[in-house]
Amino acid sequence: MKQFRFLLRFVDLFEMDTTNPLSVKSMVRMIKEDKKAVIFPEGRITVTGTLMKIYEGPGLVADKANAMILPIMIDGAQLSPFSYMKGRGRIVAFPRITIRILPPEKIQINAGVTGHERRVAATFAMQDIMYRLYYSGFDSRQDLFSAFLQASSTYGRDKVVLEDFNREPLSYRQMLSRIFILSRRLRLSTGAGEHVGLLLPNTNATVICFLALQHLGRIPAMLNYTAGIQALTAACTTGQIKTVYTSRRFVENAGLQKLAEELGTQVTLIYLEDLRGQVTVYDKLAGFICSYYPVLHHSRMSIGRDPDSPAVILFTSGSEGSPKGVVLSHSNILSNYAQVRCHINFCPKDIVFSCLPLFHSFGLNAGTLMPLLGGSKVFIYPTPLRYRIIPELIYELEATILFGTSTFFKGYAHHAHPYDLKSLRFTVAGAEKLREDTLQLWMDKFGIRILEGYGVTETSPVISVNTPIVYKSGTVGRILPGMESYLEPVDGIQEGGRLIVRGPNIMLGYLLPDRPGVIIPPRTSRGIGWYDTGDIASIDKEGFIRIQGRARRFAKLGGEMISLTVVEELAMQTWPGFNHVAVNLPDEKKGEKIILVTNYRNANRRQMQETARRLYYSELCIPRNTLFAEELPLLGTGKINYIGLTEMVRAEEIKNQGWLAKFSNMVRKSETGEETSEGEEPGQEA
């Protein structure tokens, strides 16, 4: 800034010329002479509120001079009148300034790395230091509702941050008023620390109800209304849920009357419409007054509340096994928010289109809570399956951030006009592997690069994510700051292993059907706190993670492990534009066999063999059989229902085996001269 340039005459200023290598050498020589230097790795003042691009120079200088680095962060100045974040934050005359200093450290690079690779490694090492510094600036040692109040204070309580398909925009203050009104009713039917079920769609009311329970110190349990009555009752038993809140309008519109009736015999079912009728004038007045003094009001309710206590219960989708309850603490969720904020800059100008279900961690944490904590407006939509309507809404709202799955992104791309998605600046895919044809389709049609991330419910949920600054095609990005990882070897897999992680965002533990109400913390051979993701992954020398597939989604053929994901990629290369899923079944000869289910009607092994030879795939990747299906079974989250699909394939195999046995028997009879049953001819059922 020009007005402060006169201060430079009081310090030793070393002007760097980025085009001259001798400039860097001079800086290295100066550092080696034990002189102190203040270096700004970003090279410019932030305009986003998060880290900007990290230049190679600082890391190179630190590495060459073997210098000790003292990370220092000045936080709060970005909200001052001198900020470069015009329109991206609430500017105040005298913001609170915090200077944060981490312990000194040196850049660690393997001795054998030289040349360009060493410069890249030094840059990533400096980047990691900066991310850890930025991550340390967020207070995750508080309860979730206190963080929400802090966001409302930072970005202004009159900032509009929530809207649903009913087109009722709500500001922080309006949300707080409704939260405090509803909480006066909720506390009459629930107790402190009680697990409370929410069977609700993506609406403003669901978010208000969730935050009202947070304010009261109840633990919301997000129930999957697409799972069926057996799964819902099992979830209520596992989570020891006695009270479930739902909506009469939702039950009627979704055709869930029978489900609600049966669920009502197991738990106390309370309709939000009934609570609305019980709200008194005094409740409204109290809620209105408290919305102007929310911190004072909440402080009375949250005395002694532990950040490490449960904040929410989410149930795994059950795509590969029985659903389990995942218990996340306040600190888990807030830590993951801070980790993601290092990479994705939610700002008040953003509009996040959130259509993933709130009973899924991707939809609840990434799609809803993180934007609300970052001051962004969330437009919450009840279903991700409206492939024609959603692109139109994004165009109308001028949404800037979209979270989704590969399946949903493909659907939007097929129905959207090329101009519909012009406003999107972040498009993040997760929950399932991003297909190459979907990625290319978005690039060709919209000029948008989908950023693939990776996570699981148990990690609140994000583990890694690609960003415009740190990106590598075919990977899911680098692990988030504050997390550790290692690969556990797996027999039959030459490259990579089971990905095991640890960090402040790792869940408190599981609620299991055989031990309802008891939290079982994650554990591996290295001790408590380490979580086995169940995914086979590899990590390259730059730290980028490449997911090869679920450990359960590997078939063992003749002693060699074959990734079913690779089989699906081969099918996609053979018949692009169609959906393909591979499953494995027991086989007497090779131990297991691979069956491909596809919606391409003319699929056959010969075409896959030709593609495999052309692209150098292993012959073992060619499935034994192919089955045609008009539609592949999906879960409510958009992921493939592998359990349902495997059962379908198994039933088809049994049916085919029965026909083959019957056909063989008829052939044997015809060869020996025996008569077949009346009206029965060989091959009739074929």
Short mmCIF file of C-alpha atoms in Angstrom, two decimals, residues 12-361:
data_model
loop_
_atom_site.label_atom_id
_atom_site.label_comp_id
_atom_site.label_asym_id
_atom_site.label_seq_id
_atom_site.Cartn_x
_atom_site.Cartn_y
_atom_site.Cartn_z
CA ASP A 12 16.66 -3.41 5.23
CA LEU A 13 14.65 -4.10 2.09
CA PHE A 14 15.74 -6.87 -0.29
CA GLU A 15 13.88 -6.46 -3.59
CA MET A 16 13.46 -9.80 -5.36
CA ASP A 17 13.56 -10.04 -9.14
CA THR A 18 11.62 -13.21 -9.96
CA THR A 19 13.06 -13.24 -13.49
CA ASN A 20 16.68 -13.25 -12.28
CA PRO A 21 18.10 -16.46 -10.70
CA LEU A 22 20.93 -14.44 -9.15
CA SER A 23 18.37 -12.66 -7.02
CA VAL A 24 17.44 -15.94 -5.32
CA LYS A 25 21.13 -16.84 -4.90
CA SER A 26 21.77 -13.51 -3.22
CA MET A 27 18.89 -14.15 -0.82
CA VAL A 28 20.24 -17.65 -0.02
CA ARG A 29 23.70 -16.22 0.65
CA MET A 30 22.21 -13.61 2.98
CA ILE A 31 20.28 -16.25 4.96
CA LYS A 32 23.38 -18.43 5.23
CA GLU A 33 25.17 -15.47 6.82
CA ASP A 34 22.67 -15.88 9.68
CA LYS A 35 20.70 -12.79 8.78
CA LYS A 36 16.97 -12.74 9.51
CA ALA A 37 14.48 -12.23 6.70
CA VAL A 38 10.70 -11.78 6.60
CA ILE A 39 9.33 -13.48 3.49
CA PHE A 40 5.75 -13.36 2.24
CA PRO A 41 5.28 -16.73 0.44
CA GLU A 42 2.01 -15.69 -1.25
CA GLY A 43 3.57 -12.64 -2.86
CA ARG A 44 0.33 -10.66 -2.61
CA ILE A 45 -2.36 -9.75 -0.10
CA THR A 46 -5.29 -12.17 -0.08
CA VAL A 47 -8.43 -11.21 -1.99
CA THR A 48 -10.32 -14.36 -0.95
CA GLY A 49 -9.79 -14.54 2.81
CA THR A 50 -7.85 -17.80 2.42
CA LEU A 51 -4.36 -18.66 1.18
CA MET A 52 -3.35 -17.53 -2.28
CA LYS A 53 -0.80 -19.22 -4.57
CA ILE A 54 2.50 -20.10 -2.85
CA TYR A 55 5.53 -19.18 -4.98
CA GLU A 56 8.56 -21.46 -5.40
CA GLY A 57 11.07 -18.87 -4.19
CA PRO A 58 10.52 -18.98 -0.40
CA GLY A 59 10.66 -22.78 -0.27
CA LEU A 60 13.73 -22.84 -2.48
CA VAL A 61 15.53 -20.25 -0.33
CA ALA A 62 14.65 -22.07 2.90
CA ASP A 63 15.86 -25.38 1.47
CA LYS A 64 19.11 -24.06 -0.03
CA ALA A 65 20.02 -22.14 3.12
CA ASN A 66 18.83 -24.95 5.47
CA ALA A 67 17.01 -22.15 7.27
CA MET A 68 14.81 -22.39 10.34
CA ILE A 69 11.32 -21.17 9.49
CA LEU A 70 9.16 -19.33 12.03
CA PRO A 71 5.55 -19.31 10.70
CA ILE A 72 3.68 -16.12 11.63
CA MET A 73 0.11 -15.19 10.71
CA ILE A 74 -1.62 -11.83 11.18
CA ASP A 75 -5.34 -12.61 11.32
CA GLY A 76 -8.16 -10.07 11.28
CA ALA A 77 -6.62 -7.42 9.06
CA GLN A 78 -8.56 -8.86 6.11
CA LEU A 79 -11.70 -7.37 7.71
CA SER A 80 -10.20 -3.88 8.06
CA PRO A 81 -10.81 -0.89 5.72
CA PHE A 82 -7.39 -1.62 4.19
CA SER A 83 -8.56 -5.08 3.08
CA TYR A 84 -8.41 -6.18 -0.55
CA MET A 85 -11.53 -8.33 0.01
CA LYS A 86 -13.99 -5.71 -1.21
CA GLY A 87 -17.48 -7.18 -1.15
CA ARG A 88 -16.22 -10.54 0.11
CA GLY A 89 -16.50 -9.88 3.83
CA ARG A 90 -17.92 -7.56 6.45
CA ILE A 91 -15.52 -4.63 6.81
CA VAL A 92 -15.22 -3.11 10.30
CA ALA A 93 -13.25 -0.05 11.40
CA PHE A 94 -11.36 -1.75 14.22
CA PRO A 95 -11.29 -5.54 13.71
CA ARG A 96 -9.78 -7.84 16.27
CA ILE A 97 -6.18 -8.57 15.21
CA THR A 98 -4.57 -11.83 16.25
CA ILE A 99 -0.91 -12.66 15.68
CA ARG A 100 -0.36 -16.40 15.59
CA ILE A 101 3.10 -17.99 15.79
CA LEU A 102 3.84 -21.68 15.33
CA PRO A 103 7.00 -23.45 16.56
CA PRO A 104 10.02 -23.05 14.27
CA GLU A 105 10.78 -25.87 11.85
CA LYS A 106 12.91 -26.76 8.86
CA ILE A 107 11.78 -27.96 5.46
CA GLN A 108 12.19 -31.74 5.29
CA ILE A 109 13.03 -33.17 1.84
CA ASN A 110 14.46 -36.62 1.07
CA ALA A 111 18.20 -36.51 0.39
CA GLY A 112 17.93 -38.22 -3.00
CA VAL A 113 15.58 -35.61 -4.50
CA THR A 114 17.37 -33.10 -6.77
CA GLY A 115 16.77 -30.53 -9.52
CA HIS A 116 13.24 -29.61 -10.51
CA GLU A 117 11.75 -32.32 -8.28
CA ARG A 118 13.45 -30.77 -5.26
CA ARG A 119 12.09 -27.31 -6.08
CA VAL A 120 8.59 -28.77 -6.35
CA ALA A 121 9.05 -30.67 -3.08
CA ALA A 122 10.27 -27.49 -1.34
CA THR A 123 7.23 -25.59 -2.62
CA PHE A 124 4.82 -28.24 -1.33
CA ALA A 125 6.66 -28.33 2.00
CA MET A 126 6.32 -24.54 2.36
CA GLN A 127 2.69 -24.81 1.30
CA ASP A 128 2.04 -27.41 4.01
CA ILE A 129 3.56 -25.11 6.63
CA MET A 130 1.30 -22.27 5.47
CA TYR A 131 -1.79 -24.51 5.51
CA ARG A 132 -1.00 -25.70 9.04
CA LEU A 133 -0.57 -22.07 10.10
CA TYR A 134 -3.88 -21.05 8.57
CA TYR A 135 -5.64 -24.12 10.01
CA SER A 136 -4.38 -23.33 13.51
CA GLY A 137 -6.20 -19.98 13.39
CA PHE A 138 -9.69 -21.46 13.71
CA ASP A 139 -11.17 -22.28 17.09
CA SER A 140 -12.55 -25.82 16.88
CA ARG A 141 -12.72 -26.16 20.67
CA GLN A 142 -16.28 -24.91 20.96
CA ASP A 143 -19.74 -26.30 20.33
CA LEU A 144 -21.28 -26.16 16.87
CA PHE A 145 -23.95 -23.60 17.75
CA SER A 146 -21.37 -21.24 19.25
CA ALA A 147 -19.47 -21.40 15.95
CA PHE A 148 -22.72 -20.54 14.16
CA LEU A 149 -23.17 -17.52 16.44
CA GLN A 150 -19.59 -16.47 15.79
CA ALA A 151 -20.23 -16.61 12.03
CA SER A 152 -23.38 -14.49 12.40
CA SER A 153 -21.35 -11.88 14.28
CA THR A 154 -18.47 -11.92 11.78
CA TYR A 155 -20.59 -11.60 8.64
CA GLY A 156 -23.50 -9.58 10.05
CA ARG A 157 -26.74 -10.89 11.51
CA ASP A 158 -28.74 -9.32 8.70
CA LYS A 159 -26.82 -11.29 6.06
CA VAL A 160 -29.18 -13.63 4.15
CA VAL A 161 -27.71 -17.13 4.36
CA LEU A 162 -30.51 -19.67 3.85
CA GLU A 163 -33.29 -20.24 1.33
CA ASP A 164 -35.26 -23.27 0.17
CA PHE A 165 -37.57 -24.13 -2.72
CA ASN A 166 -40.42 -22.29 -0.97
CA ARG A 167 -38.40 -19.14 -1.71
CA GLU A 168 -38.26 -17.89 1.87
CA PRO A 169 -34.82 -16.31 2.35
CA LEU A 170 -33.61 -16.13 5.95
CA SER A 171 -30.89 -13.98 7.50
CA TYR A 172 -28.80 -15.07 10.45
CA ARG A 173 -31.09 -13.07 12.75
CA GLN A 174 -34.27 -14.57 11.29
CA MET A 175 -32.76 -18.02 11.65
CA LEU A 176 -31.83 -17.31 15.28
CA SER A 177 -35.33 -16.08 16.07
CA ARG A 178 -36.89 -19.27 14.64
CA ILE A 179 -34.28 -21.43 16.36
CA PHE A 180 -35.02 -19.95 19.78
CA ILE A 181 -38.80 -20.17 19.22
CA LEU A 182 -38.64 -23.82 18.15
CA SER A 183 -36.20 -24.76 20.91
CA ARG A 184 -38.78 -23.68 23.53
CA ARG A 185 -41.11 -26.36 22.13
CA LEU A 186 -38.47 -29.04 21.54
CA ARG A 187 -37.16 -29.00 25.10
CA LEU A 188 -40.60 -29.97 26.40
CA SER A 189 -40.50 -33.35 24.60
CA THR A 190 -36.78 -34.19 24.83
CA GLY A 191 -34.14 -34.39 27.53
CA ALA A 192 -30.57 -33.10 27.77
CA GLY A 193 -28.15 -35.26 25.78
CA GLU A 194 -30.99 -37.30 24.24
CA HIS A 195 -30.57 -38.81 20.76
CA VAL A 196 -33.36 -37.27 18.67
CA GLY A 197 -34.26 -38.54 15.21
CA LEU A 198 -34.92 -36.17 12.29
CA LEU A 199 -36.91 -37.65 9.40
CA LEU A 200 -37.06 -34.52 7.27
CA PRO A 201 -36.22 -33.36 3.72
CA ASN A 202 -33.89 -30.57 2.61
CA THR A 203 -35.80 -27.47 3.77
CA ASN A 204 -35.23 -24.39 5.90
CA ALA A 205 -37.25 -26.06 8.66
CA THR A 206 -34.84 -29.02 8.81
CA VAL A 207 -31.81 -26.75 9.22
CA ILE A 208 -33.64 -24.70 11.88
CA CYS A 209 -34.65 -27.87 13.74
CA PHE A 210 -31.10 -29.24 13.57
CA LEU A 211 -29.60 -26.03 14.99
CA ALA A 212 -32.32 -25.76 17.64
CA LEU A 213 -31.34 -29.22 18.90
CA GLN A 214 -27.69 -28.10 18.89
CA HIS A 215 -28.64 -25.07 20.98
CA LEU A 216 -30.46 -27.28 23.50
CA GLY A 217 -27.66 -29.83 23.78
CA ARG A 218 -29.67 -32.63 22.15
CA ILE A 219 -27.98 -34.92 19.61
CA PRO A 220 -29.70 -34.99 16.20
CA ALA A 221 -29.73 -38.37 14.46
CA MET A 222 -30.27 -37.88 10.73
CA LEU A 223 -32.52 -40.65 9.41
CA ASN A 224 -32.50 -41.84 5.80
CA TYR A 225 -36.13 -41.80 4.63
CA THR A 226 -35.19 -43.75 1.46
CA ALA A 227 -33.83 -46.72 3.42
CA GLY A 228 -37.13 -48.49 4.22
CA ILE A 229 -38.84 -49.31 7.49
CA GLN A 230 -36.50 -52.14 8.52
CA ALA A 231 -33.40 -49.97 8.21
CA LEU A 232 -35.11 -47.07 9.99
CA THR A 233 -36.26 -49.14 12.95
CA ALA A 234 -32.82 -50.76 13.16
CA ALA A 235 -31.22 -47.30 13.16
CA CYS A 236 -33.53 -46.14 15.97
CA THR A 237 -32.66 -49.22 18.00
CA THR A 238 -28.91 -48.86 17.39
CA GLY A 239 -28.95 -45.16 18.21
CA GLN A 240 -31.39 -45.54 21.12
CA ILE A 241 -33.70 -43.02 19.50
CA LYS A 242 -37.06 -42.66 21.23
CA THR A 243 -38.34 -39.45 19.63
CA VAL A 244 -38.43 -38.64 15.91
CA TYR A 245 -39.46 -35.31 14.39
CA THR A 246 -40.97 -35.26 10.92
CA SER A 247 -43.38 -33.25 8.79
CA ARG A 248 -46.91 -34.23 7.88
CA ARG A 249 -46.61 -32.40 4.56
CA PHE A 250 -43.38 -34.23 3.77
CA VAL A 251 -44.84 -37.63 4.66
CA GLU A 252 -47.85 -37.04 2.39
CA ASN A 253 -45.90 -35.63 -0.57
CA ALA A 254 -43.26 -38.39 -0.41
CA GLY A 255 -45.83 -41.17 0.00
CA LEU A 256 -44.37 -42.27 3.33
CA GLN A 257 -47.66 -42.73 5.19
CA LYS A 258 -47.19 -46.47 5.72
CA LEU A 259 -43.58 -46.00 6.78
CA ALA A 260 -44.55 -43.28 9.26
CA GLU A 261 -47.37 -45.41 10.61
CA GLU A 262 -45.08 -48.39 11.25
CA LEU A 263 -42.29 -46.20 12.64
CA GLY A 264 -44.79 -44.62 15.01
CA THR A 265 -45.28 -48.00 16.70
CA GLN A 266 -41.57 -48.09 17.60
CA VAL A 267 -40.86 -44.46 18.58
CA THR A 268 -42.72 -41.27 19.46
CA LEU A 269 -43.37 -39.51 16.17
CA ILE A 270 -43.87 -35.74 16.45
CA TYR A 271 -44.95 -33.56 13.52
CA LEU A 272 -43.47 -30.07 13.20
CA GLU A 273 -46.87 -28.76 12.06
CA ASP A 274 -48.27 -29.72 15.47
CA LEU A 275 -45.45 -27.87 17.23
CA ARG A 276 -46.16 -24.77 15.16
CA GLY A 277 -49.72 -24.76 16.44
CA GLN A 278 -48.44 -24.85 20.03
CA VAL A 279 -46.24 -21.76 19.66
CA THR A 280 -47.53 -18.91 21.84
CA VAL A 281 -47.16 -15.15 21.55
CA TYR A 282 -44.76 -15.32 24.48
CA ASP A 283 -42.60 -17.86 22.59
CA LYS A 284 -42.42 -15.53 19.60
CA LEU A 285 -41.57 -12.53 21.74
CA ALA A 286 -38.89 -14.44 23.65
CA GLY A 287 -37.38 -15.73 20.39
CA PHE A 288 -37.33 -12.25 18.90
CA ILE A 289 -35.59 -10.73 21.94
CA CYS A 290 -33.06 -13.58 22.18
CA SER A 291 -32.14 -13.11 18.52
CA TYR A 292 -30.63 -9.74 19.50
CA TYR A 293 -28.69 -11.25 22.43
CA PRO A 294 -27.96 -14.76 21.12
CA VAL A 295 -24.53 -15.22 22.70
CA LEU A 296 -25.83 -14.35 26.15
CA HIS A 297 -28.83 -16.65 25.75
CA HIS A 298 -26.80 -19.58 24.43
CA SER A 299 -24.09 -19.20 27.08
CA ARG A 300 -26.73 -19.99 29.71
CA MET A 301 -27.71 -23.16 27.84
CA SER A 302 -24.20 -24.42 27.04
CA ILE A 303 -22.44 -24.17 30.40
CA GLY A 304 -20.02 -27.08 30.71
CA ARG A 305 -20.64 -28.36 27.19
CA ASP A 306 -17.67 -30.38 25.97
CA PRO A 307 -16.48 -29.82 22.36
CA ASP A 308 -15.58 -33.51 22.28
CA SER A 309 -19.14 -34.57 23.14
CA PRO A 310 -21.43 -35.99 20.41
CA ALA A 311 -22.94 -33.39 18.06
CA VAL A 312 -24.69 -35.57 15.48
CA ILE A 313 -25.33 -39.19 14.56
CA LEU A 314 -25.19 -40.14 10.89
CA PHE A 315 -25.90 -43.61 9.58
CA THR A 316 -23.70 -45.13 6.90
CA SER A 317 -25.46 -45.68 3.59
CA GLY A 318 -25.04 -49.43 3.70
CA SER A 319 -23.84 -49.59 0.07
CA GLU A 320 -21.60 -52.52 1.02
CA GLY A 321 -22.76 -53.69 4.43
CA SER A 322 -25.14 -53.17 7.34
CA PRO A 323 -25.62 -49.48 8.25
CA LYS A 324 -23.85 -48.32 11.40
CA GLY A 325 -24.27 -45.18 13.47
CA VAL A 326 -21.37 -42.74 13.10
CA VAL A 327 -21.02 -40.35 16.05
CA LEU A 328 -19.33 -37.03 15.24
CA SER A 329 -18.37 -34.51 17.91
CA HIS A 330 -18.57 -30.71 17.72
CA SER A 331 -14.79 -30.61 17.44
CA ASN A 332 -14.81 -33.21 14.62
CA ILE A 333 -17.14 -31.10 12.46
CA LEU A 334 -15.47 -27.77 13.20
CA SER A 335 -11.98 -29.20 12.64
CA ASN A 336 -13.00 -30.46 9.22
CA TYR A 337 -14.54 -27.08 8.41
CA ALA A 338 -11.24 -25.39 9.31
CA GLN A 339 -9.30 -27.94 7.23
CA VAL A 340 -11.51 -27.43 4.18
CA ARG A 341 -11.41 -23.62 4.56
CA CYS A 342 -7.67 -23.82 3.95
CA HIS A 343 -8.46 -24.97 0.41
CA ILE A 344 -11.96 -23.74 -0.47
CA ASN A 345 -12.79 -20.13 0.29
CA PHE A 346 -16.47 -19.82 1.22
CA CYS A 347 -17.22 -16.11 1.25
CA PRO A 348 -20.34 -13.94 1.70
CA LYS A 349 -20.63 -13.42 -2.06
CA ASP A 350 -21.02 -17.16 -2.68
CA ILE A 351 -24.30 -18.97 -3.22
CA VAL A 352 -24.02 -22.70 -2.52
CA PHE A 353 -26.57 -24.92 -4.26
CA SER A 354 -27.14 -27.75 -1.77
CA CYS A 355 -29.25 -30.63 -3.08
CA LEU A 356 -27.53 -33.62 -1.47
CA PRO A 357 -29.65 -35.11 1.35
CA LEU A 358 -29.02 -33.87 4.88
CA PHE A 359 -28.93 -37.45 6.20
CA HIS A 360 -25.63 -37.81 4.31
CA SER A 361 -22.43 -36.26 5.68
#
